[in-house]
Amino acid sequence: MSTLRHINLQEPFRALFYAPYYAALARDAYAAEGVTVRVLPGEVPSLAKDSVLSGAAHLAWGGPMRILLAHDADPACPLRNFGAAILGDPFLLVGREARPGFTLRDLAGMTLGTVAEVPTPWWALQEDVRQAGLDPTTLSRVTDRSMAENAAAVAEGRLDVAQLFEPLVSQMEMAGTGHVWHACAARGPTSYTTFYSTATNIAEYAPEFMAMIRALATTQRWFHAAGPTAIAATIRPYFPDLDAAVMERAIARYLDLGIWTTTPHFPAEPFERLERHMLTAGAIRRAPGYAHCVDDAIVRRALA
């Protein structure tokens, strides 16, 4: 273990649904596998892949959609996904009043505030809307406001429904200003977050990356046995200003929805669902394919 090299890991931005990655860091899981990991803080998700491609980071965690976009633009793109942690959609539709029996068809005639910060939530939801029998292009959408702005608009009755993630959802519920109408995780496995790096790095740093995969696997086993209170206490240093009750409520919801994986394996189904959503949204022009974008072989080797 003493021969393992130091690794720079790029964070895309700070988000609660990345909890398994923060838990691995907080519990010193990487050090326990003999690898020293330095996290490079990030604020702009689209720049994480540039950090990897430039060599500033050895690997990053983030959305497989970045790799799909890169492969669509360049079939020779060297980026590969591996080491999954979030394979469920963490976004929810929230309205001001409770609406039992809501279906996506009910969005007809409403104004929906969709996520402006990142594109994946809408790419995925638009295909759900299409499958529900509505043309997503006919929906009245607010596309240029932040999730926080949309949450405030729902709370004040200026917007019918907003697409939000935690902890905004729990904050609205606890304040009595919002109710969950629909959990996007209900569609089934959808790839949201994995490690990724270049094929060259995966070969060159295989011992270090496999150690990190084992650390992630150990963390995932702990994560699903620990419960919301222990998870919240563990990752609190990464969210020092977030109310403890809100954090626990948010974590409990995500555990119940099953957005967090139990192993680092990245199977084809969630990748192919995201790929299909991006195709129907017009975000990519072709399907690069699982085999060209995902390296699960290193995960199998790490966990053998």
Coordinates of C-alpha atoms in Angstrom, one line a residue, residues 59 80-84 195 197-214 264-265 294-304:
L59 CA -10.1 11.9 -11.9
R80 CA -14.5 7.0 -19.4
N81 CA -17.0 6.5 -16.5
F82 CA -16.5 4.0 -13.6
G83 CA -17.3 3.8 -9.9
A84 CA -21.0 4.6 -9.7
F195 CA -16.0 8.7 -11.2
S197 CA -11.1 9.8 -16.0
T198 CA -9.2 9.3 -19.3
A199 CA -8.5 5.8 -20.6
T200 CA -4.8 6.6 -20.2
N201 CA -5.2 7.5 -16.6
I202 CA -7.3 4.5 -15.8
A203 CA -4.4 2.3 -17.1
E204 CA -1.6 4.4 -15.6
Y205 CA -3.2 4.8 -12.1
A206 CA -5.0 1.5 -12.0
P207 CA -3.7 0.5 -8.5
E208 CA -4.7 3.9 -7.1
F209 CA -8.1 4.0 -8.8
M210 CA -8.8 0.4 -7.7
A211 CA -8.0 1.3 -4.1
M212 CA -10.4 4.2 -4.4
I213 CA -13.1 1.9 -5.8
R214 CA -12.7 -0.4 -2.9
P264 CA -19.6 0.9 -7.4
H265 CA -20.6 -1.2 -10.5
V294 CA -17.9 3.1 -19.4
D295 CA -15.1 1.1 -18.0
D296 CA -16.7 -1.3 -15.5
A297 CA -13.8 -3.7 -15.9
I298 CA -11.6 -1.8 -13.5
V299 CA -14.4 -2.1 -10.9
R300 CA -14.6 -5.8 -11.4
R301 CA -10.9 -6.1 -11.0
A302 CA -10.9 -3.9 -7.9
L303 CA -13.6 -5.9 -6.2
A304 CA -12.5 -9.4 -7.3

